[in-house]
């Protein structure tokens, strides 16, 4: 398919990235994204917050500042009570307020299945765009939120997750990547993305595809939600994880000393996951400290290497 383009399209459909970028002038560009999905938690107010945090995340992953949003709502008017709709929209609105983003409008349609999300527009400097394509040899990879939300959501749906686990993962999914992005802006970042449906390895595979560099991941340092491995051992693995694995497995080499369940977690599709940043090696520890000082948990999970036998090595 051929898409219309012009010189002001700085990031468009020609390559996969978190959001599109359109230049207005030498100092300002618009960064735009849209995301919506079916409920990931039962509580409509929390679902609203998660949907908004997830929609904003692609702007943060590009290094942009989100400014405006439009609601997208699919609602089963005949089957569901209006107070569910109200609570969900309120959750989204409260998350936007927290992020200092204004809601300008939206659109709703009647649909047999509830879906909610947003189209978000942000500002970015045309020379400070963080795409998925800028990995540099030696860059250190930092991941902010722990992995395993897909597996734990599967356990929640099966009625097997504790109240504590359910609350923890709900709060994590609703947490903005805003502080992480603010902190990251002061460092030398080669590339950044947010971890969502393709899982850590799927998104990292996008970053290493078509370049002569590989990523070496330090399995023991990768943050994983408590109980994610236990639930994976019980077979509570979302369908998306199998698809991610099938699609990208050939790009990844796993050390034989690792748990055979680890790939399930590293391919687990995340909802409103954390940022994966590639930072200049001399700045990695400082970035990690700065994240912690701003209330963002993170870990150094690997490095970018030359002459890799595989695009991704997990050891
Ligand atoms: Co993204
Ligand atoms: Co997205
Ligand atoms: Co990006």
PDB file of C-alpha atoms and ligand atoms in Angstrom:
ATOM      1  CA  UNK A   1       0.000   0.000   0.000  1.00  0.00           C
ATOM      2  CA  UNK A   2       1.221   3.482  -0.734  1.00  0.00           C
ATOM      3  CA  UNK A   3       0.488   6.208   1.766  1.00  0.00           C
ATOM      4  CA  UNK A   4       0.497   9.921   0.950  1.00  0.00           C
ATOM      5  CA  UNK A   5       3.439  11.682   2.592  1.00  0.00           C
ATOM      6  CA  UNK A   6       5.417  14.927   2.505  1.00  0.00           C
ATOM      7  CA  UNK A   7       8.626  16.482   3.795  1.00  0.00           C
ATOM      8  CA  UNK A   8       7.055  17.369   7.140  1.00  0.00           C
ATOM      9  CA  UNK A   9       6.212  13.763   7.986  1.00  0.00           C
ATOM     10  CA  UNK A  10       9.129  12.993  10.292  1.00  0.00           C
ATOM     11  CA  UNK A  11       7.810   9.633  11.482  1.00  0.00           C
ATOM     12  CA  UNK A  12       5.087   8.026   9.401  1.00  0.00           C
ATOM     13  CA  UNK A  13       3.784   4.672   8.263  1.00  0.00           C
ATOM     14  CA  UNK A  14       6.964   3.713   6.393  1.00  0.00           C
ATOM     15  CA  UNK A  15       8.352   2.162   9.570  1.00  0.00           C
ATOM     16  CA  UNK A  16       6.855   0.845  12.774  1.00  0.00           C
ATOM     17  CA  UNK A  17       7.100   3.290  15.657  1.00  0.00           C
ATOM     18  CA  UNK A  18       5.131   4.283  18.737  1.00  0.00           C
ATOM     19  CA  UNK A  19       3.526   7.379  17.225  1.00  0.00           C
ATOM     20  CA  UNK A  20       3.529   9.523  14.107  1.00  0.00           C
ATOM     21  CA  UNK A  21       5.355  12.872  14.026  1.00  0.00           C
ATOM     22  CA  UNK A  22       4.495  15.845  11.825  1.00  0.00           C
ATOM     23  CA  UNK A  23       6.700  18.965  11.729  1.00  0.00           C
ATOM     24  CA  UNK A  24       5.066  22.382  12.111  1.00  0.00           C
ATOM     25  CA  UNK A  25       8.268  24.434  12.113  1.00  0.00           C
ATOM     26  CA  UNK A  26      11.945  24.076  13.038  1.00  0.00           C
ATOM     27  CA  UNK A  27      11.163  24.033  16.760  1.00  0.00           C
ATOM     28  CA  UNK A  28       7.848  22.240  16.958  1.00  0.00           C
ATOM     29  CA  UNK A  29       6.302  19.017  15.716  1.00  0.00           C
ATOM     30  CA  UNK A  30       3.073  17.211  16.542  1.00  0.00           C
ATOM     31  CA  UNK A  31       3.269  13.663  17.850  1.00  0.00           C
ATOM     32  CA  UNK A  32       0.035  11.682  17.415  1.00  0.00           C
ATOM     33  CA  UNK A  33      -1.200   8.275  18.450  1.00  0.00           C
ATOM     34  CA  UNK A  34      -4.405   6.323  19.058  1.00  0.00           C
ATOM     35  CA  UNK A  35      -5.081   3.242  21.167  1.00  0.00           C
ATOM     36  CA  UNK A  36      -8.238   1.535  22.434  1.00  0.00           C
ATOM     37  CA  UNK A  37      -9.093  -1.913  23.725  1.00  0.00           C
ATOM     38  CA  UNK A  38     -11.523  -4.137  25.603  1.00  0.00           C
ATOM     39  CA  UNK A  39     -11.486  -4.084  29.437  1.00  0.00           C
ATOM     40  CA  UNK A  40      -8.424  -5.539  31.139  1.00  0.00           C
ATOM     41  CA  UNK A  41      -9.878  -5.190  34.664  1.00  0.00           C
ATOM     42  CA  UNK A  42     -13.438  -5.480  35.994  1.00  0.00           C
ATOM     43  CA  UNK A  43     -13.615  -2.088  37.706  1.00  0.00           C
ATOM     44  CA  UNK A  44     -14.692   0.505  35.083  1.00  0.00           C
ATOM     45  CA  UNK A  45     -13.010   3.433  36.883  1.00  0.00           C
ATOM     46  CA  UNK A  46      -9.653   1.631  36.937  1.00  0.00           C
ATOM     47  CA  UNK A  47     -10.131   0.447  33.359  1.00  0.00           C
ATOM     48  CA  UNK A  48     -10.618   4.092  32.340  1.00  0.00           C
ATOM     49  CA  UNK A  49      -7.382   5.086  34.037  1.00  0.00           C
ATOM     50  CA  UNK A  50      -5.465   2.219  32.437  1.00  0.00           C
ATOM     51  CA  UNK A  51      -6.851   2.996  28.966  1.00  0.00           C
ATOM     52  CA  UNK A  52      -5.733   6.622  29.299  1.00  0.00           C
ATOM     53  CA  UNK A  53      -2.282   5.779  30.714  1.00  0.00           C
ATOM     54  CA  UNK A  54      -1.816   3.303  27.867  1.00  0.00           C
ATOM     55  CA  UNK A  55      -2.879   5.807  25.188  1.00  0.00           C
ATOM     56  CA  UNK A  56      -0.545   8.507  26.559  1.00  0.00           C
ATOM     57  CA  UNK A  57       2.369   6.112  26.786  1.00  0.00           C
ATOM     58  CA  UNK A  58       3.257   6.169  23.074  1.00  0.00           C
ATOM     59  CA  UNK A  59       3.758   9.956  23.271  1.00  0.00           C
ATOM     60  CA  UNK A  60       6.122   9.568  26.241  1.00  0.00           C
ATOM     61  CA  UNK A  61       7.984   6.776  24.428  1.00  0.00           C
ATOM     62  CA  UNK A  62       8.771   9.194  21.566  1.00  0.00           C
ATOM     63  CA  UNK A  63      10.114  11.813  23.988  1.00  0.00           C
ATOM     64  CA  UNK A  64       7.039  14.006  23.484  1.00  0.00           C
ATOM     65  CA  UNK A  65       4.765  15.888  25.873  1.00  0.00           C
ATOM     66  CA  UNK A  66       1.079  14.947  25.528  1.00  0.00           C
ATOM     67  CA  UNK A  67      -1.243  17.961  25.328  1.00  0.00           C
ATOM     68  CA  UNK A  68      -4.722  17.001  24.080  1.00  0.00           C
ATOM     69  CA  UNK A  69      -6.867  13.879  23.897  1.00  0.00           C
ATOM     70  CA  UNK A  70     -10.116  12.678  22.289  1.00  0.00           C
ATOM     71  CA  UNK A  71     -12.147   9.818  23.758  1.00  0.00           C
ATOM     72  CA  UNK A  72     -13.008   6.747  21.685  1.00  0.00           C
ATOM     73  CA  UNK A  73     -15.864   4.733  23.173  1.00  0.00           C
ATOM     74  CA  UNK A  74     -17.669   1.593  22.001  1.00  0.00           C
ATOM     75  CA  UNK A  75     -20.524   0.881  24.408  1.00  0.00           C
ATOM     76  CA  UNK A  76     -23.227  -1.814  24.586  1.00  0.00           C
ATOM     77  CA  UNK A  77     -26.039   0.598  25.465  1.00  0.00           C
ATOM     78  CA  UNK A  78     -28.685  -2.153  25.677  1.00  0.00           C
ATOM     79  CA  UNK A  79     -26.698  -4.494  27.938  1.00  0.00           C
ATOM     80  CA  UNK A  80     -24.773  -2.196  30.242  1.00  0.00           C
ATOM     81  CA  UNK A  81     -25.725   0.455  32.745  1.00  0.00           C
ATOM     82  CA  UNK A  82     -24.788   4.034  32.068  1.00  0.00           C
ATOM     83  CA  UNK A  83     -23.010   4.372  35.408  1.00  0.00           C
ATOM     84  CA  UNK A  84     -20.374   1.943  34.090  1.00  0.00           C
ATOM     85  CA  UNK A  85     -19.773   4.278  31.164  1.00  0.00           C
ATOM     86  CA  UNK A  86     -19.636   7.263  33.501  1.00  0.00           C
ATOM     87  CA  UNK A  87     -17.113   5.631  35.852  1.00  0.00           C
ATOM     88  CA  UNK A  88     -14.905   4.567  32.943  1.00  0.00           C
ATOM     89  CA  UNK A  89     -14.855   8.043  31.364  1.00  0.00           C
ATOM     90  CA  UNK A  90     -14.182   9.575  34.803  1.00  0.00           C
ATOM     91  CA  UNK A  91     -11.179   7.251  35.233  1.00  0.00           C
ATOM     92  CA  UNK A  92      -9.813   8.371  31.868  1.00  0.00           C
ATOM     93  CA  UNK A  93     -10.435  12.011  32.704  1.00  0.00           C
ATOM     94  CA  UNK A  94      -8.713  11.791  36.100  1.00  0.00           C
ATOM     95  CA  UNK A  95      -5.667  10.193  34.476  1.00  0.00           C
ATOM     96  CA  UNK A  96      -5.553  12.969  31.849  1.00  0.00           C
ATOM     97  CA  UNK A  97      -5.787  15.570  34.630  1.00  0.00           C
ATOM     98  CA  UNK A  98      -2.883  13.907  36.445  1.00  0.00           C
ATOM     99  CA  UNK A  99      -0.892  14.093  33.181  1.00  0.00           C
ATOM    100  CA  UNK A 100      -1.946  17.744  32.575  1.00  0.00           C
ATOM    101  CA  UNK A 101      -3.589  16.757  29.299  1.00  0.00           C
ATOM    102  CA  UNK A 102      -6.913  18.294  28.233  1.00  0.00           C
ATOM    103  CA  UNK A 103      -9.824  16.338  26.797  1.00  0.00           C
ATOM    104  CA  UNK A 104     -11.106  18.155  23.702  1.00  0.00           C
ATOM    105  CA  UNK A 105     -13.856  15.807  22.614  1.00  0.00           C
ATOM    106  CA  UNK A 106     -14.492  12.302  21.471  1.00  0.00           C
ATOM    107  CA  UNK A 107     -16.820   9.909  19.739  1.00  0.00           C
ATOM    108  CA  UNK A 108     -18.913   6.979  20.893  1.00  0.00           C
ATOM    109  CA  UNK A 109     -20.695   4.214  18.992  1.00  0.00           C
ATOM    110  CA  UNK A 110     -23.012   1.456  20.100  1.00  0.00           C
ATOM    111  CA  UNK A 111     -21.161  -1.839  20.016  1.00  0.00           C
ATOM    112  CA  UNK A 112     -21.869  -5.308  21.435  1.00  0.00           C
ATOM    113  CA  UNK A 113     -18.482  -5.203  23.184  1.00  0.00           C
ATOM    114  CA  UNK A 114     -17.198  -2.433  25.458  1.00  0.00           C
ATOM    115  CA  UNK A 115     -14.039  -0.743  24.238  1.00  0.00           C
ATOM    116  CA  UNK A 116     -12.342   2.437  25.385  1.00  0.00           C
ATOM    117  CA  UNK A 117      -9.261   4.424  24.519  1.00  0.00           C
ATOM    118  CA  UNK A 118      -8.061   7.745  23.201  1.00  0.00           C
ATOM    119  CA  UNK A 119      -6.429   9.568  20.352  1.00  0.00           C
ATOM    120  CA  UNK A 120      -3.671  11.721  21.841  1.00  0.00           C
ATOM    121  CA  UNK A 121      -1.681  14.636  20.423  1.00  0.00           C
ATOM    122  CA  UNK A 122       1.540  15.950  21.932  1.00  0.00           C
ATOM    123  CA  UNK A 123       4.363  18.353  21.233  1.00  0.00           C
ATOM    124  CA  UNK A 124       7.934  17.398  20.454  1.00  0.00           C
ATOM    125  CA  UNK A 125      11.075  19.147  19.216  1.00  0.00           C
ATOM    126  CA  UNK A 126      11.757  17.897  15.664  1.00  0.00           C
ATOM    127  CA  UNK A 127      15.379  17.108  16.585  1.00  0.00           C
ATOM    128  CA  UNK A 128      14.599  15.316  19.841  1.00  0.00           C
ATOM    129  CA  UNK A 129      12.436  12.464  18.577  1.00  0.00           C
ATOM    130  CA  UNK A 130      13.186   9.091  20.159  1.00  0.00           C
ATOM    131  CA  UNK A 131      12.350   6.421  17.618  1.00  0.00           C
ATOM    132  CA  UNK A 132      12.802   2.656  17.868  1.00  0.00           C
ATOM    133  CA  UNK A 133      15.654   2.789  15.349  1.00  0.00           C
ATOM    134  CA  UNK A 134      18.492   4.570  17.082  1.00  0.00           C
ATOM    135  CA  UNK A 135      20.292   1.827  19.067  1.00  0.00           C
ATOM    136  CA  UNK A 136      24.034   2.512  19.370  1.00  0.00           C
ATOM    137  CA  UNK A 137      26.727  -0.076  20.155  1.00  0.00           C
ATOM    138  CA  UNK A 138      27.362  -0.115  23.901  1.00  0.00           C
ATOM    139  CA  UNK A 139      24.005   1.404  24.863  1.00  0.00           C
ATOM    140  CA  UNK A 140      22.619   0.019  28.110  1.00  0.00           C
ATOM    141  CA  UNK A 141      18.968  -1.075  28.143  1.00  0.00           C
ATOM    142  CA  UNK A 142      16.776   0.112  31.001  1.00  0.00           C
ATOM    143  CA  UNK A 143      13.253  -1.213  31.606  1.00  0.00           C
ATOM    144  CA  UNK A 144      10.925   0.661  33.968  1.00  0.00           C
ATOM    145  CA  UNK A 145       7.846  -1.476  34.796  1.00  0.00           C
ATOM    146  CA  UNK A 146       8.136  -5.185  35.703  1.00  0.00           C
ATOM    147  CA  UNK A 147       6.850  -7.732  33.145  1.00  0.00           C
ATOM    148  CA  UNK A 148       4.014 -10.236  33.475  1.00  0.00           C
ATOM    149  CA  UNK A 149       0.795  -8.196  33.310  1.00  0.00           C
ATOM    150  CA  UNK A 150      -0.663 -10.420  30.565  1.00  0.00           C
ATOM    151  CA  UNK A 151      -0.047 -13.609  32.551  1.00  0.00           C
ATOM    152  CA  UNK A 152      -1.393 -12.078  35.760  1.00  0.00           C
ATOM    153  CA  UNK A 153      -4.485 -10.707  33.994  1.00  0.00           C
ATOM    154  CA  UNK A 154      -5.087 -14.244  32.724  1.00  0.00           C
ATOM    155  CA  UNK A 155      -4.828 -15.512  36.311  1.00  0.00           C
ATOM    156  CA  UNK A 156      -7.226 -12.795  37.489  1.00  0.00           C
ATOM    157  CA  UNK A 157      -9.777 -13.855  34.859  1.00  0.00           C
ATOM    158  CA  UNK A 158      -9.387 -17.466  36.026  1.00  0.00           C
ATOM    159  CA  UNK A 159     -10.061 -16.344  39.616  1.00  0.00           C
ATOM    160  CA  UNK A 160      -6.619 -17.483  40.783  1.00  0.00           C
ATOM    161  CA  UNK A 161      -4.902 -14.197  41.637  1.00  0.00           C
ATOM    162  CA  UNK A 162      -4.968 -12.838  45.174  1.00  0.00           C
ATOM    163  CA  UNK A 163      -6.520  -9.476  45.980  1.00  0.00           C
ATOM    164  CA  UNK A 164      -3.035  -8.104  46.658  1.00  0.00           C
ATOM    165  CA  UNK A 165      -1.673  -9.239  43.282  1.00  0.00           C
ATOM    166  CA  UNK A 166      -4.748  -7.919  41.484  1.00  0.00           C
ATOM    167  CA  UNK A 167      -4.391  -4.487  43.082  1.00  0.00           C
ATOM    168  CA  UNK A 168      -0.677  -4.336  42.459  1.00  0.00           C
ATOM    169  CA  UNK A 169      -0.930  -5.099  38.741  1.00  0.00           C
ATOM    170  CA  UNK A 170      -3.932  -2.760  38.351  1.00  0.00           C
ATOM    171  CA  UNK A 171      -2.016   0.130  39.904  1.00  0.00           C
ATOM    172  CA  UNK A 172       1.013  -0.643  37.756  1.00  0.00           C
ATOM    173  CA  UNK A 173      -1.012  -0.610  34.523  1.00  0.00           C
ATOM    174  CA  UNK A 174      -2.651   2.684  35.531  1.00  0.00           C
ATOM    175  CA  UNK A 175       0.707   4.344  36.307  1.00  0.00           C
ATOM    176  CA  UNK A 176       1.805   6.975  33.785  1.00  0.00           C
ATOM    177  CA  UNK A 177       5.173   6.722  32.030  1.00  0.00           C
ATOM    178  CA  UNK A 178       5.384  10.484  32.474  1.00  0.00           C
ATOM    179  CA  UNK A 179       8.030  10.677  35.223  1.00  0.00           C
ATOM    180  CA  UNK A 180      10.151   8.129  33.373  1.00  0.00           C
ATOM    181  CA  UNK A 181       9.953  10.227  30.200  1.00  0.00           C
ATOM    182  CA  UNK A 182      10.703  13.479  32.072  1.00  0.00           C
ATOM    183  CA  UNK A 183      13.817  11.973  33.626  1.00  0.00           C
ATOM    184  CA  UNK A 184      14.949  10.377  30.356  1.00  0.00           C
ATOM    185  CA  UNK A 185      14.880  13.754  28.556  1.00  0.00           C
ATOM    186  CA  UNK A 186      18.072  14.873  30.342  1.00  0.00           C
ATOM    187  CA  UNK A 187      20.107  11.852  29.163  1.00  0.00           C
ATOM    188  CA  UNK A 188      21.688  10.621  25.938  1.00  0.00           C
ATOM    189  CA  UNK A 189      19.087   8.132  24.687  1.00  0.00           C
ATOM    190  CA  UNK A 190      19.665   6.250  21.422  1.00  0.00           C
ATOM    191  CA  UNK A 191      16.209   4.689  21.177  1.00  0.00           C
ATOM    192  CA  UNK A 192      13.094   4.207  23.267  1.00  0.00           C
ATOM    193  CA  UNK A 193       9.801   2.385  23.087  1.00  0.00           C
ATOM    194  CA  UNK A 194       7.050   1.347  25.478  1.00  0.00           C
ATOM    195  CA  UNK A 195       6.428  -2.334  26.123  1.00  0.00           C
ATOM    196  CA  UNK A 196       2.920  -3.311  25.059  1.00  0.00           C
ATOM    197  CA  UNK A 197       1.305  -6.087  23.011  1.00  0.00           C
ATOM    198  CA  UNK A 198       4.428  -7.676  21.514  1.00  0.00           C
ATOM    199  CA  UNK A 199       6.085  -8.156  24.904  1.00  0.00           C
ATOM    200  CA  UNK A 200       9.647  -7.196  25.803  1.00  0.00           C
ATOM    201  CA  UNK A 201      11.240  -9.444  23.181  1.00  0.00           C
ATOM    202  CA  UNK A 202       8.790  -8.504  20.422  1.00  0.00           C
ATOM    203  CA  UNK A 203       9.414  -4.795  20.897  1.00  0.00           C
ATOM    204  CA  UNK A 204      13.162  -5.295  21.256  1.00  0.00           C
ATOM    205  CA  UNK A 205      13.106  -7.382  18.064  1.00  0.00           C
ATOM    206  CA  UNK A 206      11.579  -4.392  16.248  1.00  0.00           C
ATOM    207  CA  UNK A 207      14.440  -2.240  17.530  1.00  0.00           C
ATOM    208  CA  UNK A 208      17.173  -4.624  16.385  1.00  0.00           C
ATOM    209  CA  UNK A 209      15.562  -5.581  13.053  1.00  0.00           C
ATOM    210  CA  UNK A 210      17.463  -4.440   9.990  1.00  0.00           C
ATOM    211  CA  UNK A 211      20.471  -3.046  11.849  1.00  0.00           C
ATOM    212  CA  UNK A 212      23.849  -4.697  12.359  1.00  0.00           C
ATOM    213  CA  UNK A 213      23.577  -4.685  16.120  1.00  0.00           C
ATOM    214  CA  UNK A 214      22.199  -7.107  18.661  1.00  0.00           C
ATOM    215  CA  UNK A 215      20.922  -6.949  22.209  1.00  0.00           C
ATOM    216  CA  UNK A 216      22.322  -9.053  25.025  1.00  0.00           C
ATOM    217  CA  UNK A 217      19.850  -9.350  27.898  1.00  0.00           C
ATOM    218  CA  UNK A 218      20.881 -10.175  31.464  1.00  0.00           C
ATOM    219  CA  UNK A 219      18.001 -12.472  32.427  1.00  0.00           C
ATOM    220  CA  UNK A 220      18.600 -12.259  36.175  1.00  0.00           C
ATOM    221  CA  UNK A 221      18.149  -8.493  36.265  1.00  0.00           C
ATOM    222  CA  UNK A 222      14.926  -8.281  34.218  1.00  0.00           C
ATOM    223  CA  UNK A 223      12.139  -7.108  36.559  1.00  0.00           C
ATOM    224  CA  UNK A 224       9.241  -9.585  36.683  1.00  0.00           C
ATOM    225  CA  UNK A 225       6.037  -9.264  38.715  1.00  0.00           C
ATOM    226  CA  UNK A 226       5.814 -11.620  41.697  1.00  0.00           C
ATOM    227  CA  UNK A 227       3.841 -14.784  40.828  1.00  0.00           C
ATOM    228  CA  UNK A 228       4.153 -14.282  37.048  1.00  0.00           C
ATOM    229  CA  UNK A 229       6.461 -17.287  36.690  1.00  0.00           C
ATOM    230  CA  UNK A 230       4.249 -19.407  38.993  1.00  0.00           C
ATOM    231  CA  UNK A 231       1.130 -18.578  36.984  1.00  0.00           C
ATOM    232  CA  UNK A 232       3.032 -19.255  33.740  1.00  0.00           C
ATOM    233  CA  UNK A 233       3.967 -22.673  35.170  1.00  0.00           C
ATOM    234  CA  UNK A 234       0.229 -23.325  35.630  1.00  0.00           C
ATOM    235  CA  UNK A 235      -0.311 -22.606  31.934  1.00  0.00           C
ATOM    236  CA  UNK A 236      -1.990 -19.238  32.519  1.00  0.00           C
ATOM    237  CA  UNK A 237      -0.464 -17.721  29.406  1.00  0.00           C
ATOM    238  CA  UNK A 238      -2.422 -15.319  27.186  1.00  0.00           C
ATOM    239  CA  UNK A 239      -2.898 -16.242  23.528  1.00  0.00           C
ATOM    240  CA  UNK A 240      -0.908 -13.198  22.454  1.00  0.00           C
ATOM    241  CA  UNK A 241       2.245 -14.593  24.061  1.00  0.00           C
ATOM    242  CA  UNK A 242       2.189 -17.642  21.762  1.00  0.00           C
ATOM    243  CA  UNK A 243       1.724 -15.417  18.721  1.00  0.00           C
ATOM    244  CA  UNK A 244       4.592 -13.149  19.809  1.00  0.00           C
ATOM    245  CA  UNK A 245       6.820 -16.158  20.339  1.00  0.00           C
ATOM    246  CA  UNK A 246       5.971 -17.779  17.035  1.00  0.00           C
ATOM    247  CA  UNK A 247       6.643 -14.524  15.182  1.00  0.00           C
ATOM    248  CA  UNK A 248       9.990 -13.610  16.808  1.00  0.00           C
ATOM    249  CA  UNK A 249      11.438 -16.814  18.279  1.00  0.00           C
ATOM    250  CA  UNK A 250      13.975 -17.213  15.470  1.00  0.00           C
ATOM    251  CA  UNK A 251      15.533 -13.857  16.401  1.00  0.00           C
ATOM    252  CA  UNK A 252      16.206 -14.880  20.010  1.00  0.00           C
ATOM    253  CA  UNK A 253      18.764 -17.226  21.575  1.00  0.00           C
ATOM    254  CA  UNK A 254      18.074 -18.329  25.164  1.00  0.00           C
ATOM    255  CA  UNK A 255      20.850 -19.661  27.357  1.00  0.00           C
ATOM    256  CA  UNK A 256      20.055 -23.279  28.268  1.00  0.00           C
ATOM    257  CA  UNK A 257      20.653 -22.542  31.960  1.00  0.00           C
ATOM    258  CA  UNK A 258      17.516 -20.354  32.155  1.00  0.00           C
ATOM    259  CA  UNK A 259      14.053 -21.403  33.292  1.00  0.00           C
ATOM    260  CA  UNK A 260      12.014 -22.720  30.341  1.00  0.00           C
ATOM    261  CA  UNK A 261       9.206 -20.456  31.618  1.00  0.00           C
ATOM    262  CA  UNK A 262      11.235 -17.278  31.164  1.00  0.00           C
ATOM    263  CA  UNK A 263      10.436 -16.948  27.412  1.00  0.00           C
ATOM    264  CA  UNK A 264       6.723 -16.945  28.299  1.00  0.00           C
ATOM    265  CA  UNK A 265       7.254 -13.886  30.491  1.00  0.00           C
ATOM    266  CA  UNK A 266       9.588 -12.115  28.064  1.00  0.00           C
ATOM    267  CA  UNK A 267       7.065 -12.601  25.222  1.00  0.00           C
ATOM    268  CA  UNK A 268       4.064 -11.849  27.483  1.00  0.00           C
ATOM    269  CA  UNK A 269       1.925  -9.054  25.955  1.00  0.00           C
ATOM    270  CA  UNK A 270       1.900  -6.096  28.345  1.00  0.00           C
ATOM    271  CA  UNK A 271      -0.914  -3.643  28.932  1.00  0.00           C
ATOM    272  CA  UNK A 272       0.367  -0.136  29.584  1.00  0.00           C
ATOM    273  CA  UNK A 273       3.876  -1.481  30.154  1.00  0.00           C
ATOM    274  CA  UNK A 274       7.011   0.446  30.992  1.00  0.00           C
ATOM    275  CA  UNK A 275       9.545   2.265  28.863  1.00  0.00           C
ATOM    276  CA  UNK A 276      12.525   0.461  27.370  1.00  0.00           C
ATOM    277  CA  UNK A 277      15.340   3.011  27.020  1.00  0.00           C
ATOM    278  CA  UNK A 278      18.756   2.603  25.392  1.00  0.00           C
ATOM    279  CA  UNK A 279      21.097   4.984  27.207  1.00  0.00           C
ATOM    280  CA  UNK A 280      24.776   5.817  26.608  1.00  0.00           C
ATOM    281  CA  UNK A 281      26.824   3.419  28.789  1.00  0.00           C
ATOM    282  CA  UNK A 282      28.489   6.136  30.876  1.00  0.00           C
ATOM    283  CA  UNK A 283      25.070   7.461  31.905  1.00  0.00           C
ATOM    284  CA  UNK A 284      23.222   4.253  32.755  1.00  0.00           C
ATOM    285  CA  UNK A 285      23.760   4.262  36.525  1.00  0.00           C
ATOM    286  CA  UNK A 286      22.940   7.982  36.763  1.00  0.00           C
ATOM    287  CA  UNK A 287      19.732   7.496  34.774  1.00  0.00           C
ATOM    288  CA  UNK A 288      18.716   4.604  37.014  1.00  0.00           C
ATOM    289  CA  UNK A 289      19.343   6.712  40.133  1.00  0.00           C
ATOM    290  CA  UNK A 290      17.434   9.673  38.669  1.00  0.00           C
ATOM    291  CA  UNK A 291      14.487   7.390  37.886  1.00  0.00           C
ATOM    292  CA  UNK A 292      14.457   6.071  41.465  1.00  0.00           C
ATOM    293  CA  UNK A 293      14.619   9.607  42.872  1.00  0.00           C
ATOM    294  CA  UNK A 294      11.504  10.394  40.825  1.00  0.00           C
ATOM    295  CA  UNK A 295       9.568   7.394  42.047  1.00  0.00           C
ATOM    296  CA  UNK A 296      10.132   5.208  38.984  1.00  0.00           C
ATOM    297  CA  UNK A 297      11.352   1.655  39.519  1.00  0.00           C
ATOM    298  CA  UNK A 298      13.727   0.449  36.839  1.00  0.00           C
ATOM    299  CA  UNK A 299      16.544  -1.954  36.113  1.00  0.00           C
ATOM    300  CA  UNK A 300      19.515  -2.242  33.788  1.00  0.00           C
ATOM    301  CA  UNK A 301      18.557  -5.312  31.775  1.00  0.00           C
ATOM    302  CA  UNK A 302      21.143  -5.598  29.009  1.00  0.00           C
ATOM    303  CA  UNK A 303      23.382  -3.974  26.435  1.00  0.00           C
ATOM    304  CA  UNK A 304      23.588  -3.325  22.704  1.00  0.00           C
ATOM    305  CA  UNK A 305      26.402  -5.303  21.048  1.00  0.00           C
ATOM    306  CA  UNK A 306      28.124  -5.519  17.678  1.00  0.00           C
ATOM    307  CA  UNK A 307      28.545  -8.731  15.679  1.00  0.00           C
ATOM    308  CA  UNK A 308      25.841 -10.618  17.540  1.00  0.00           C
ATOM    309  CA  UNK A 309      25.049 -14.139  16.317  1.00  0.00           C
ATOM    310  CA  UNK A 310      21.405 -13.461  17.087  1.00  0.00           C
ATOM    311  CA  UNK A 311      19.513 -10.157  17.129  1.00  0.00           C
ATOM    312  CA  UNK A 312      18.704 -10.927  20.795  1.00  0.00           C
ATOM    313  CA  UNK A 313      20.648 -13.121  23.208  1.00  0.00           C
ATOM    314  CA  UNK A 314      19.152 -13.850  26.636  1.00  0.00           C
ATOM    315  CA  UNK A 315      21.695 -15.202  29.102  1.00  0.00           C
TER     316      UNK A 315
HETATM  317 CO1  LIG B   1       4.191   1.892  21.776  1.00  0.00          CO
HETATM  318 CO1  LIG B   2       0.253   1.925  21.017  1.00  0.00          CO
HETATM  319 CO1  LIG B   3       9.993   5.814  20.705  1.00  0.00          CO
END
